[in-house]
Short mmCIF file of C-alpha atoms and ligand atoms in Angstrom, two decimals:
data_model
loop_
_atom_site.label_atom_id
_atom_site.label_comp_id
_atom_site.label_asym_id
_atom_site.label_seq_id
_atom_site.Cartn_x
_atom_site.Cartn_y
_atom_site.Cartn_z
CA UNK A 127 0.00 0.00 0.00
CA UNK A 128 0.99 3.65 -0.40
CA UNK A 129 2.40 5.18 2.71
CA UNK A 130 3.30 8.84 3.17
CA UNK A 131 7.09 9.29 2.85
CA UNK A 132 7.79 10.10 6.49
CA UNK A 133 6.05 6.95 7.66
CA UNK A 134 8.38 4.55 5.95
CA UNK A 135 11.50 5.49 7.89
CA UNK A 136 13.18 2.11 8.15
CA UNK A 137 13.94 2.53 11.83
CA UNK A 138 10.39 3.13 12.91
CA UNK A 139 8.66 0.74 10.56
CA UNK A 140 10.87 -2.13 11.68
CA UNK A 141 10.10 -1.39 15.35
CA UNK A 142 6.85 -3.28 15.04
CA UNK A 143 8.83 -6.51 14.83
CA UNK A 144 10.19 -5.85 18.32
CA UNK A 145 6.74 -6.19 19.92
CA UNK A 146 5.59 -9.83 20.04
CA UNK A 147 2.06 -9.06 21.25
CA UNK A 148 1.32 -7.16 18.05
CA UNK A 149 1.83 -10.26 15.93
CA UNK A 150 -1.35 -12.16 16.59
CA UNK A 151 -4.85 -12.51 15.27
CA UNK A 152 -7.81 -11.37 17.33
CA UNK A 153 -11.23 -12.70 16.38
CA UNK A 154 -9.82 -13.92 13.08
CA UNK A 155 -8.23 -10.60 12.11
CA UNK A 156 -4.73 -9.22 12.47
CA UNK A 157 -4.55 -7.20 15.68
CA UNK A 158 -4.67 -3.43 15.18
CA UNK A 159 -3.67 -2.24 18.62
CA UNK A 160 -4.83 1.35 19.07
CA UNK A 161 -4.97 1.54 22.86
CA UNK A 162 -1.43 2.48 23.85
CA UNK A 163 -2.62 5.47 25.88
CA UNK A 164 -4.13 2.98 28.34
CA UNK A 165 -1.11 0.65 28.39
CA UNK A 166 1.47 0.25 25.65
CA UNK A 167 2.83 -3.10 24.47
CA UNK A 168 6.35 -4.11 25.51
CA UNK A 169 9.30 -4.78 23.22
CA UNK A 170 11.36 -7.97 23.49
CA UNK A 171 14.18 -6.08 25.18
CA UNK A 172 11.90 -5.12 28.09
CA UNK A 173 10.37 -8.59 28.35
CA UNK A 174 13.86 -10.14 28.24
CA UNK A 175 15.34 -7.75 30.81
CA UNK A 176 12.60 -8.63 33.27
CA UNK A 177 12.86 -12.37 32.57
CA UNK A 178 16.66 -12.31 32.85
CA UNK A 179 16.44 -10.58 36.21
CA UNK A 180 13.80 -13.04 37.44
CA UNK A 181 15.83 -16.04 36.23
CA UNK A 182 19.32 -15.04 37.34
CA UNK A 183 19.51 -11.97 39.56
CA UNK A 184 16.43 -11.84 41.75
CA UNK A 185 17.10 -10.73 45.30
CA UNK A 186 16.06 -7.81 47.45
CA UNK A 187 17.82 -4.51 46.79
CA UNK A 188 19.99 -2.31 49.04
CA UNK A 189 20.05 -4.89 51.82
CA UNK A 190 22.23 -7.88 51.15
CA UNK A 191 25.96 -8.45 51.07
CA UNK A 192 25.58 -11.43 48.76
CA UNK A 193 26.17 -11.41 45.03
CA UNK A 194 22.58 -11.61 43.85
CA UNK A 195 21.55 -8.71 46.04
CA UNK A 196 24.44 -6.66 44.64
CA UNK A 197 23.40 -7.55 41.12
CA UNK A 198 19.75 -6.68 41.76
CA UNK A 199 20.76 -3.37 43.34
CA UNK A 200 23.02 -2.52 40.43
CA UNK A 201 20.28 -3.21 37.91
CA UNK A 202 17.70 -1.29 39.92
CA UNK A 203 19.92 1.74 40.52
CA UNK A 204 21.14 1.53 36.94
CA UNK A 205 17.53 2.00 35.85
CA UNK A 206 17.33 5.11 38.04
CA UNK A 207 20.38 6.52 36.23
CA UNK A 208 18.75 5.84 32.87
CA UNK A 209 15.59 7.61 33.98
CA UNK A 210 17.65 10.62 35.14
CA UNK A 211 19.23 10.82 31.73
CA UNK A 212 15.87 10.31 29.99
CA UNK A 213 14.27 13.46 31.46
CA UNK A 214 17.53 15.35 32.13
CA UNK A 215 17.36 15.34 35.92
CA UNK A 216 20.28 17.09 37.60
CA UNK A 217 20.85 14.35 40.17
CA UNK A 218 19.72 10.91 41.29
CA UNK A 219 18.35 12.52 44.45
CA UNK A 220 15.56 13.99 42.31
CA UNK A 221 14.45 10.67 40.86
CA UNK A 222 11.90 9.01 43.17
CA UNK A 223 10.76 5.61 41.92
CA UNK A 224 7.06 4.98 42.45
CA UNK A 225 4.37 2.59 41.30
CA UNK A 226 3.29 5.11 38.67
CA UNK A 227 1.84 8.54 38.00
CA UNK A 228 -1.00 8.07 40.45
CA UNK A 229 1.30 7.37 43.38
CA UNK A 230 3.62 10.19 42.36
CA UNK A 231 0.82 12.77 42.40
CA UNK A 232 -0.57 11.48 45.69
CA UNK A 233 2.93 11.74 47.14
CA UNK A 234 3.17 15.42 46.23
CA UNK A 235 -0.37 16.17 47.42
CA UNK A 236 0.22 14.53 50.79
CA UNK A 237 3.83 15.31 51.40
CA UNK A 238 4.34 18.70 49.74
CA UNK A 239 0.87 20.27 50.04
CA UNK A 240 -0.79 18.77 53.10
CA UNK A 241 1.64 20.12 55.69
CA UNK A 242 1.33 23.71 54.46
CA UNK A 243 -2.09 24.20 52.85
CA UNK A 244 -4.61 26.12 54.92
CA UNK A 245 -8.18 27.40 54.51
CA UNK A 246 -8.26 30.13 51.88
CA UNK A 247 -5.39 28.60 49.88
CA UNK A 248 -6.15 27.21 46.44
CA UNK A 249 -5.00 24.30 44.29
CA UNK A 250 -5.42 25.00 40.58
CA UNK A 251 -6.06 22.32 37.94
CA UNK A 252 -7.82 22.24 34.56
CA UNK A 253 -10.89 20.56 33.11
CA UNK A 254 -8.63 18.37 30.99
CA UNK A 255 -7.16 16.33 33.81
CA UNK A 256 -7.17 12.58 34.34
CA UNK A 257 -8.76 11.56 37.64
CA UNK A 258 -5.24 10.94 38.97
CA UNK A 259 -4.61 14.66 38.68
CA UNK A 260 -7.95 15.61 40.25
CA UNK A 261 -8.77 13.32 43.15
CA UNK A 262 -5.45 13.57 45.06
CA UNK A 263 -5.89 17.38 45.09
CA UNK A 264 -9.53 17.05 46.12
CA UNK A 265 -8.49 14.85 49.04
CA UNK A 266 -5.81 17.24 50.24
CA UNK A 267 -8.17 20.19 49.91
CA UNK A 268 -10.74 18.38 52.05
CA UNK A 269 -8.03 17.57 54.59
CA UNK A 270 -6.79 21.16 54.86
CA UNK A 271 -9.76 23.41 54.05
CA UNK A 272 -8.12 24.69 50.86
CA UNK A 273 -10.16 25.13 47.68
CA UNK A 274 -9.80 23.31 44.38
CA UNK A 275 -10.25 25.66 41.43
CA UNK A 276 -10.48 24.57 37.80
CA UNK A 277 -9.54 26.35 34.58
CA UNK A 278 -11.98 25.74 31.70
CA UNK A 279 -11.41 24.25 28.27
CA UNK A 280 -13.04 25.33 25.01
CA UNK A 281 -15.02 23.32 22.46
CA UNK A 282 -11.84 22.10 20.78
CA UNK A 283 -10.37 20.79 24.01
CA UNK A 284 -7.82 23.56 24.46
CA UNK A 285 -7.37 25.12 27.87
CA UNK A 286 -8.73 28.68 27.83
CA UNK A 287 -5.37 30.24 28.52
CA UNK A 288 -6.62 33.67 29.51
CA UNK A 289 -8.86 32.06 32.15
CA UNK A 290 -6.08 29.85 33.45
CA UNK A 291 -3.71 32.78 33.73
CA UNK A 292 -6.46 34.83 35.38
CA UNK A 293 -6.86 32.17 38.08
CA UNK A 294 -3.15 32.31 38.93
CA UNK A 295 -2.94 34.47 42.05
CA UNK A 296 -0.83 34.35 45.17
CA UNK A 297 -3.60 32.31 46.82
CA UNK A 298 -2.72 29.38 44.54
CA UNK A 299 -0.24 27.05 46.25
CA UNK A 300 -0.04 24.37 43.55
CA UNK A 301 -0.81 24.06 39.86
CA UNK A 302 -1.39 20.47 38.69
CA UNK A 303 -1.51 20.20 34.92
CA UNK A 304 -1.26 17.44 32.35
CA UNK A 305 1.35 17.46 29.62
CA UNK A 306 -0.93 15.72 27.11
CA UNK A 307 -4.62 14.96 27.67
CA UNK A 308 -5.30 11.23 27.64
CA UNK A 309 -8.93 11.80 26.59
CA UNK A 310 -8.48 14.39 23.82
CA UNK A 311 -4.78 14.36 22.95
CA UNK A 312 -4.40 18.09 23.63
CA UNK A 313 -0.75 19.07 24.09
CA UNK A 314 -0.74 21.91 26.58
CA UNK A 315 1.53 24.94 26.03
CA UNK A 316 3.51 24.08 29.14
CA UNK A 317 6.36 26.53 28.69
CA UNK A 318 4.03 29.51 28.71
CA UNK A 319 1.88 28.15 31.54
CA UNK A 320 4.80 27.19 33.76
CA UNK A 321 6.57 30.51 33.19
CA UNK A 322 3.41 32.39 34.21
CA UNK A 323 2.96 30.25 37.33
CA UNK A 324 6.60 30.57 38.36
CA UNK A 325 6.53 34.35 37.89
CA UNK A 326 4.24 34.55 40.91
CA UNK A 327 5.80 31.69 42.82
CA UNK A 328 3.25 28.93 42.17
CA UNK A 329 4.78 25.43 42.31
CA UNK A 330 3.88 23.30 39.28
CA UNK A 331 3.36 19.56 39.00
CA UNK A 332 3.11 18.15 35.48
CA UNK A 333 1.25 14.90 34.93
CA UNK A 334 3.50 13.53 32.20
CA UNK A 335 1.88 10.10 31.81
CA UNK A 336 0.98 10.86 28.18
CA UNK A 337 3.99 13.08 27.52
CA UNK A 338 7.08 10.90 27.91
CA UNK A 339 6.09 8.11 25.48
CA UNK A 340 5.68 10.56 22.62
CA UNK A 341 8.20 13.41 22.88
CA UNK A 342 11.51 14.42 24.34
CA UNK A 343 10.99 15.73 27.87
CA UNK A 344 13.58 17.87 29.62
CA UNK A 345 12.40 18.74 33.10
CA UNK A 346 15.02 21.46 33.55
CA UNK A 347 14.04 23.14 30.33
CA UNK A 348 10.32 22.89 31.18
CA UNK A 349 10.94 24.67 34.47
CA UNK A 350 8.33 22.71 36.46
CA UNK A 351 8.85 21.53 40.04
CA UNK A 352 7.49 18.01 39.77
CA UNK A 353 6.99 15.71 36.78
CA UNK A 354 5.18 12.38 37.15
CA UNK A 355 4.99 9.45 34.73
CA UNK A 356 4.22 5.73 34.41
CA UNK A 357 6.31 2.92 32.94
CA UNK A 358 3.47 1.05 31.28
CA UNK A 359 2.58 3.98 29.01
CA UNK A 360 6.16 4.06 27.70
CA UNK A 361 6.53 0.39 26.75
CA UNK A 362 7.66 -0.71 30.21
CA UNK A 363 5.99 -2.89 32.85
CA UNK A 364 2.96 -1.94 34.92
CA UNK A 365 3.34 -0.80 38.51
CA UNK A 366 6.59 1.11 37.97
CA UNK A 367 6.89 4.85 37.52
CA UNK A 368 8.54 8.07 38.51
CA UNK A 369 8.22 11.23 40.47
CA UNK A 370 10.88 13.68 39.41
CA UNK A 371 11.09 16.63 41.82
CA UNK A 372 13.41 19.52 42.51
CA UNK A 373 15.90 18.43 45.13
CA UNK A 374 15.34 21.41 47.45
CA UNK A 375 11.59 20.78 47.51
CA UNK A 376 11.93 17.02 48.01
CA UNK A 377 14.42 17.73 50.79
CA UNK A 378 11.90 19.95 52.57
CA UNK A 379 9.10 17.37 52.38
CA UNK A 380 8.34 14.76 55.06
CA UNK A 381 8.24 11.09 54.00
CA UNK A 382 5.06 9.92 52.31
CA UNK A 383 5.11 6.38 53.66
CA UNK A 384 7.03 4.76 56.51
CA UNK A 385 8.79 1.41 56.42
CA UNK A 386 11.99 -0.34 55.49
CA UNK A 387 14.61 1.34 53.29
CA UNK A 388 13.42 4.91 53.94
CA UNK A 389 15.30 5.09 57.24
CA UNK A 390 18.89 5.43 58.46
CA UNK A 391 18.15 4.62 62.08
CA UNK A 392 15.08 3.54 64.02
CA UNK A 393 14.41 3.42 67.74
CA UNK A 394 11.10 3.61 69.56
CA UNK A 395 11.90 7.19 70.47
CA UNK A 396 13.05 8.47 67.13
CA UNK A 397 13.59 7.63 63.47
CA UNK A 398 16.22 9.22 61.25
CA UNK A 399 15.09 9.23 57.65
CA UNK A 400 17.22 8.11 54.75
CA UNK A 401 18.66 10.55 52.23
CA UNK A 402 16.93 11.38 48.94
CA UNK A 403 15.46 9.73 47.02
CA UNK A 404 15.18 6.75 49.40
CA UNK A 405 13.27 8.82 51.97
CA UNK A 406 10.26 8.39 49.65
CA UNK A 407 10.77 4.72 48.80
CA UNK A 408 9.50 2.75 51.78
CA UNK A 409 9.32 -1.03 51.51
CA UNK A 410 10.50 -3.47 48.87
CA UNK A 411 10.02 -1.76 45.53
CA UNK A 412 8.84 -3.21 42.23
CA UNK A 413 12.38 -4.30 41.38
CA UNK A 414 11.65 -6.18 38.17
CA UNK A 415 9.27 -3.45 37.02
CA UNK A 416 11.87 -0.73 37.46
CA UNK A 417 14.51 -2.84 35.71
CA UNK A 418 12.04 -3.29 32.84
CA UNK A 419 11.42 0.45 32.84
CA UNK A 420 15.16 1.04 32.48
CA UNK A 421 15.11 -1.26 29.45
CA UNK A 422 12.15 0.71 28.06
CA UNK A 423 14.19 3.91 28.34
CA UNK A 424 17.03 2.23 26.43
CA UNK A 425 14.56 1.17 23.78
CA UNK A 426 12.97 4.61 23.37
CA UNK A 427 16.37 6.26 23.18
CA UNK A 428 17.61 3.77 20.62
CA UNK A 429 14.65 4.60 18.37
CA UNK A 430 15.03 8.31 19.15
CA UNK A 431 12.37 10.53 20.67
CA UNK A 432 12.55 12.90 17.72
CA UNK A 433 11.86 10.05 15.29
CA UNK A 434 8.99 8.85 17.44
CA UNK A 435 7.42 12.31 17.68
CA UNK A 436 7.68 12.83 13.94
CA UNK A 437 6.27 9.41 13.07
CA UNK A 438 3.33 9.81 15.44
CA UNK A 439 2.60 13.34 14.22
CA UNK A 440 2.32 12.11 10.64
CA UNK A 441 0.30 9.08 11.64
CA UNK A 442 -2.05 11.17 13.77
CA UNK A 443 -2.86 13.50 10.90
CA UNK A 444 -3.32 10.49 8.60
CA UNK A 445 -5.76 9.05 11.16
CA UNK A 446 -7.67 12.32 11.59
CA UNK A 447 -8.04 12.77 7.82
CA UNK A 448 -9.32 9.22 7.44
CA UNK A 449 -11.71 9.51 10.39
CA UNK A 450 -13.16 12.68 8.90
CA UNK A 451 -14.09 10.71 5.79
CA UNK A 452 -16.32 8.32 7.77
CA UNK A 453 -19.91 9.46 7.42
CA UNK A 454 -21.56 10.20 10.79
CA UNK A 455 -18.27 10.33 12.66
CA UNK A 456 -17.68 13.25 14.99
CA UNK A 457 -14.21 14.05 16.28
CA UNK A 458 -14.12 14.88 19.98
CA UNK A 459 -11.03 16.96 20.62
CA UNK A 460 -9.66 19.13 17.84
CA UNK A 461 -7.10 21.10 19.81
CA UNK A 462 -4.46 23.32 18.16
CA UNK A 463 -1.82 20.75 18.99
CA UNK A 464 -2.58 17.08 19.58
CA UNK A 465 -0.44 14.04 20.20
CA UNK A 466 -1.22 10.42 19.46
CA UNK A 467 -4.81 10.34 20.71
CA UNK A 468 -8.11 10.86 18.94
CA UNK A 469 -11.53 10.52 20.55
CA UNK A 470 -14.65 10.22 18.45
CA UNK A 471 -18.34 9.29 18.32
CA UNK A 472 -20.02 7.45 15.46
CA UNK A 473 -23.63 8.56 14.96
CA UNK A 474 -25.43 7.80 18.22
CA UNK A 475 -23.80 4.40 18.75
CA UNK A 476 -22.84 3.94 22.38
CA UNK A 477 -19.03 3.87 22.61
CA UNK A 478 -19.03 0.48 24.36
CA UNK A 479 -21.13 -1.06 21.57
CA UNK A 480 -18.84 0.50 19.01
CA UNK A 481 -15.75 -0.81 20.83
CA UNK A 482 -17.22 -4.31 20.86
CA UNK A 483 -17.92 -4.27 17.11
CA UNK A 484 -14.39 -2.99 16.45
CA UNK A 485 -12.93 -5.74 18.63
CA UNK A 486 -14.77 -8.33 16.56
CA UNK A 487 -12.68 -7.04 13.66
CA UNK A 488 -9.40 -7.15 15.53
CA UNK A 489 -9.29 -3.43 16.34
CA UNK A 490 -8.49 -2.53 19.95
CA UNK A 491 -9.65 0.94 20.99
CA UNK A 492 -10.58 2.28 24.40
CA UNK A 493 -14.17 3.24 25.10
CA UNK A 494 -15.77 5.05 28.02
CA UNK A 495 -14.83 8.08 30.07
CA UNK A 496 -11.06 7.40 29.99
CA UNK A 497 -10.77 8.32 33.69
CA UNK A 498 -11.53 11.89 32.70
CA UNK A 499 -15.22 12.25 33.56
CA UNK A 500 -15.14 16.07 33.70
CA UNK A 501 -13.91 16.14 30.08
CA UNK A 502 -16.86 13.96 29.08
CA UNK A 503 -19.23 16.20 31.04
CA UNK A 504 -17.79 19.24 29.26
CA UNK A 505 -18.73 17.67 25.92
CA UNK A 506 -22.08 16.36 27.21
CA UNK A 507 -21.13 12.73 26.52
CA UNK A 508 -21.14 9.55 28.61
CA UNK A 509 -17.90 8.57 26.96
CA UNK A 510 -16.14 8.31 23.62
CA UNK A 511 -14.25 5.79 21.55
CA UNK A 512 -10.56 6.62 21.59
CA UNK A 513 -7.84 5.47 19.22
CA UNK A 514 -4.34 6.07 20.55
CA UNK A 515 -1.02 5.54 18.82
CA UNK A 516 2.33 4.16 19.81
CA UNK A 517 5.60 4.17 17.91
CA UNK A 518 4.75 0.74 16.45
CA UNK A 519 1.51 1.73 14.74
CA UNK A 520 1.30 2.24 10.99
CA UNK A 521 -1.18 3.24 8.33
CA UNK A 522 -2.42 -0.36 8.01
CA UNK A 523 -3.70 -0.13 11.60
CA UNK A 524 -5.56 3.06 10.74
CA UNK A 525 -6.99 1.60 7.54
CA UNK A 526 -8.20 -1.42 9.49
CA UNK A 527 -9.86 0.93 11.99
CA UNK A 528 -11.61 2.82 9.21
CA UNK A 529 -12.88 -0.39 7.56
CA UNK A 530 -14.14 -1.60 10.93
CA UNK A 531 -15.93 1.71 11.54
CA UNK A 532 -17.64 1.43 8.15
CA UNK A 533 -18.84 -2.06 9.10
CA UNK A 534 -20.08 -0.78 12.46
CA UNK A 535 -22.00 1.95 10.68
CA UNK A 536 -23.74 -0.69 8.57
CA UNK A 537 -24.50 -2.91 11.58
CA UNK A 538 -26.18 -0.02 13.40
CA UNK A 539 -27.83 1.54 10.31
N1 LIG B 205 -2.50 10.71 34.04
C1 LIG B 205 -2.81 10.46 32.77
C2 LIG B 205 -2.86 11.61 31.78
C3 LIG B 205 -3.07 9.16 32.35
O1 LIG B 205 -3.38 8.92 31.08
C4 LIG B 205 -3.03 8.12 33.31
C5 LIG B 205 -3.38 6.74 32.91
O2 LIG B 205 -4.22 6.53 32.07
C6 LIG B 205 -2.68 8.43 34.62
C7 LIG B 205 -2.43 9.73 34.96
C8 LIG B 205 -2.58 7.37 35.67
O3 LIG B 205 -1.53 6.52 35.42
P1 LIG B 205 -1.26 5.23 36.34
O4 LIG B 205 -2.56 4.49 36.38
O5 LIG B 205 -0.19 4.50 35.63
O6 LIG B 205 -0.85 5.73 37.67
#
């Protein structure tokens, strides 16, 4: 078939071969996996790194004098170094390993905000956020008497910038904002937003769950204070993720959880906490998951974030053009800048019914509210169907989606 020039870059098109799960039939059709925003597939290198660790090196980290424990610790801490390099952290102290974005945001809400927020203070978010970047702030506001305030979005799914900037006052003690909307694909103009927040001293947390798999992220260049992301969205294992934070802020924060590994000394009278980042890593971590995440970073860097961003940009516009040609299809989310995600409705077919028909034809899309109920409320919908791209998708996947949508249209005619 004819593919646009930029989509046949040998590097990217051969990447598909690295992902074993993509090479199967589902319901008698080749799998067109268009649900990477929920959880991306894993390349052989990640699967192998985890299996190798489980087979040969498994032991607890930081604790043992024996060889396997040393090996496990080296692999685990090696992954931390890779993650530092991946987002350009200035030191390992800034790289807190978590179970994912959700835990990272809860950590900041409870450890950074809870001790200082008071009635009259505000936490600012936007209507675009995933529940993980709403509920932790709601909880801490309830606990402290602070108010949660929300900047609106327009009919395209762009944040209304003037309104967001207007809400930034000295009462705001935290801005929590997504890098890329998981429901609509909107890429927020973070540089401008963060600069405005910082100019009046508002700390900024970026929910980067949908940012890091698709574009180069440099936390120093962004200028935010915290950046959270999840391994399973970036071709790594589930249950492993990151909170990057500025060292001075992390230093000033009390531990989030108590337990083993986050201490230097414990007596019944007093506990001396461990240094950063271990102060925030109580208990046995997800060792294999973090090792797999390190392998995912290697993989992404070997393909090249610039290549990935370019490939996905081309593929996204190919997908949008094709979707527009389907009669009765309505795009939900038409922001100025989008990355890798497109929500839509087909006539008045319920998204779950549509998703089921697509699955019968081997096409995997996500349906429902995408853990972003306020976004759905903003558009007056119970949910949408959402196709989301990863570096391994190609125009054949999109064509298969379009054919399946045409069939669905006939089924529900
Ligand atoms: N934020 C965004 C934008 C997401 O898309 C997701 C997952 O869908 C999350 C946060 C939560 O990620 P996790 O469940 O890995 O903690």
